[in-house]
Short mmCIF file of C-alpha atoms in Angstrom, two decimals:
data_model
loop_
_atom_site.label_atom_id
_atom_site.label_comp_id
_atom_site.label_asym_id
_atom_site.label_seq_id
_atom_site.Cartn_x
_atom_site.Cartn_y
_atom_site.Cartn_z
CA UNK Q 277 120.16 -11.78 78.22
CA UNK Q 278 122.46 -12.16 75.26
CA UNK Q 279 124.02 -9.32 73.60
CA UNK Q 280 125.08 -9.04 69.81
CA UNK Q 281 126.50 -6.16 67.87
CA UNK Q 282 126.10 -4.59 64.33
CA UNK Q 283 129.22 -4.11 62.20
CA UNK Q 284 128.58 -0.24 62.59
CA UNK Q 285 128.91 -0.67 66.40
CA UNK Q 286 132.12 -2.64 66.08
CA UNK Q 287 133.63 -0.09 63.91
CA UNK Q 288 132.59 2.62 66.39
CA UNK Q 289 134.10 0.79 69.29
CA UNK Q 290 137.58 0.69 67.48
CA UNK Q 291 137.40 4.40 67.20
CA UNK Q 292 136.84 5.39 70.77
CA UNK Q 293 139.56 6.67 72.77
CA UNK Q 294 140.69 4.06 75.41
CA UNK Q 295 139.51 6.18 78.31
CA UNK Q 296 136.00 6.58 76.74
CA UNK Q 297 135.70 2.91 75.98
CA UNK Q 298 136.74 2.15 79.63
CA UNK Q 299 133.99 4.55 80.83
CA UNK Q 300 131.49 2.96 78.52
CA UNK Q 301 132.42 -0.62 79.76
CA UNK Q 302 132.17 0.61 83.48
CA UNK Q 303 128.66 1.90 82.84
CA UNK Q 304 127.60 -1.33 81.18
CA UNK Q 305 128.89 -3.35 83.97
CA UNK Q 306 127.47 -1.29 87.03
CA UNK Q 307 124.49 0.13 85.67
CA UNK Q 308 123.22 -1.12 82.20
CA UNK Q 309 123.66 -4.93 82.39
CA UNK Q 310 121.79 -5.27 85.84
CA UNK Q 311 118.93 -3.05 84.45
CA UNK Q 312 118.92 -5.19 81.27
CA UNK Q 313 118.61 -8.20 83.41
CA UNK Q 314 115.69 -6.73 85.34
CA UNK Q 315 114.02 -5.69 82.03
CA UNK Q 316 114.50 -9.27 80.76
CA UNK Q 317 112.47 -10.52 83.75
CA UNK Q 318 109.90 -7.62 83.71
CA UNK Q 319 109.84 -5.39 80.69
CA UNK Q 320 107.96 -2.69 82.74
CA UNK Q 321 110.96 -2.29 85.18
CA UNK Q 322 112.39 1.20 84.92
CA UNK Q 323 115.83 1.86 83.44
CA UNK Q 324 118.12 3.93 85.73
CA UNK Q 325 117.49 7.52 85.44
CA UNK Q 326 121.03 8.31 84.99
CA UNK Q 327 121.25 6.47 81.74
CA UNK Q 328 118.52 8.42 80.12
CA UNK Q 329 117.21 5.40 78.15
CA UNK Q 330 114.53 6.42 75.71
CA UNK Q 331 113.33 5.79 72.07
CA UNK Q 332 115.24 7.35 69.22
CA UNK Q 333 112.98 9.85 67.47
CA UNK Q 334 112.18 8.88 63.91
CA UNK Q 335 113.73 5.37 64.39
CA UNK Q 336 111.10 2.94 65.63
CA UNK Q 337 112.21 0.18 67.88
CA UNK Q 338 115.74 1.76 68.44
CA UNK Q 339 116.54 2.98 71.81
CA UNK Q 340 119.29 5.22 72.99
CA UNK Q 341 121.12 5.55 76.26
CA UNK Q 342 123.48 8.22 77.47
CA UNK Q 343 126.70 6.67 79.29
CA UNK Q 344 128.55 10.03 79.65
CA UNK Q 345 127.59 13.69 80.01
CA UNK Q 346 131.28 14.80 80.04
CA UNK Q 347 133.40 15.62 76.94
CA UNK Q 348 132.74 13.84 74.66
CA UNK Q 349 129.13 13.01 75.43
CA UNK Q 350 128.75 9.34 75.33
CA UNK Q 351 125.68 7.84 73.56
CA UNK Q 352 124.78 4.29 72.40
CA UNK Q 353 121.83 2.95 70.58
CA UNK Q 354 120.38 -0.48 70.78
CA UNK Q 355 117.31 -2.47 70.02
CA UNK Q 356 115.72 -5.71 71.22
CA UNK Q 357 115.66 -8.57 68.70
CA UNK Q 358 114.30 -12.08 68.71
CA UNK Q 359 116.62 -14.79 67.48
CA UNK Q 360 115.34 -18.51 67.63
CA UNK Q 361 112.88 -17.56 70.33
CA UNK Q 362 115.44 -15.77 72.50
CA UNK Q 363 115.27 -12.03 73.16
CA UNK Q 364 118.63 -10.23 72.73
CA UNK Q 365 120.02 -6.83 72.93
CA UNK Q 366 121.71 -5.87 69.76
CA UNK Q 367 124.08 -2.82 70.01
CA UNK Q 368 123.68 -0.66 66.90
CA UNK Q 369 125.99 2.53 67.44
CA UNK Q 370 128.45 3.94 70.27
CA UNK Q 371 130.12 7.30 70.33
CA UNK Q 372 128.98 10.83 70.69
CA UNK Q 373 125.81 12.62 69.51
CA UNK Q 374 126.59 11.80 65.87
CA UNK Q 375 125.37 8.21 66.29
CA UNK Q 376 121.82 9.65 65.90
CA UNK Q 377 122.52 10.44 62.13
CA UNK Q 378 122.21 6.69 61.54
CA UNK Q 379 121.07 4.97 64.64
#
């Protein structure tokens, strides 16, 4: 599956502390990307429970995942989009709980 980002996500990434960005990237590599690949094959396949993937309340089509429960809490929002017939995952925001103000 292909991934893309929004300008807000790119800005959020630049604000993350180095250790928080590294934790996010580690979770992507070890848990999220494999689960995303499985989801691309079978959309009914479950997400890892440890990521707590669920719909963002009041934001249709946008999902959230938790990548850290430690300080600060690590959250990211994303959505699936279709571009020229290909389904892609678009990262929308990343950071702490504040990402839900404008998911």
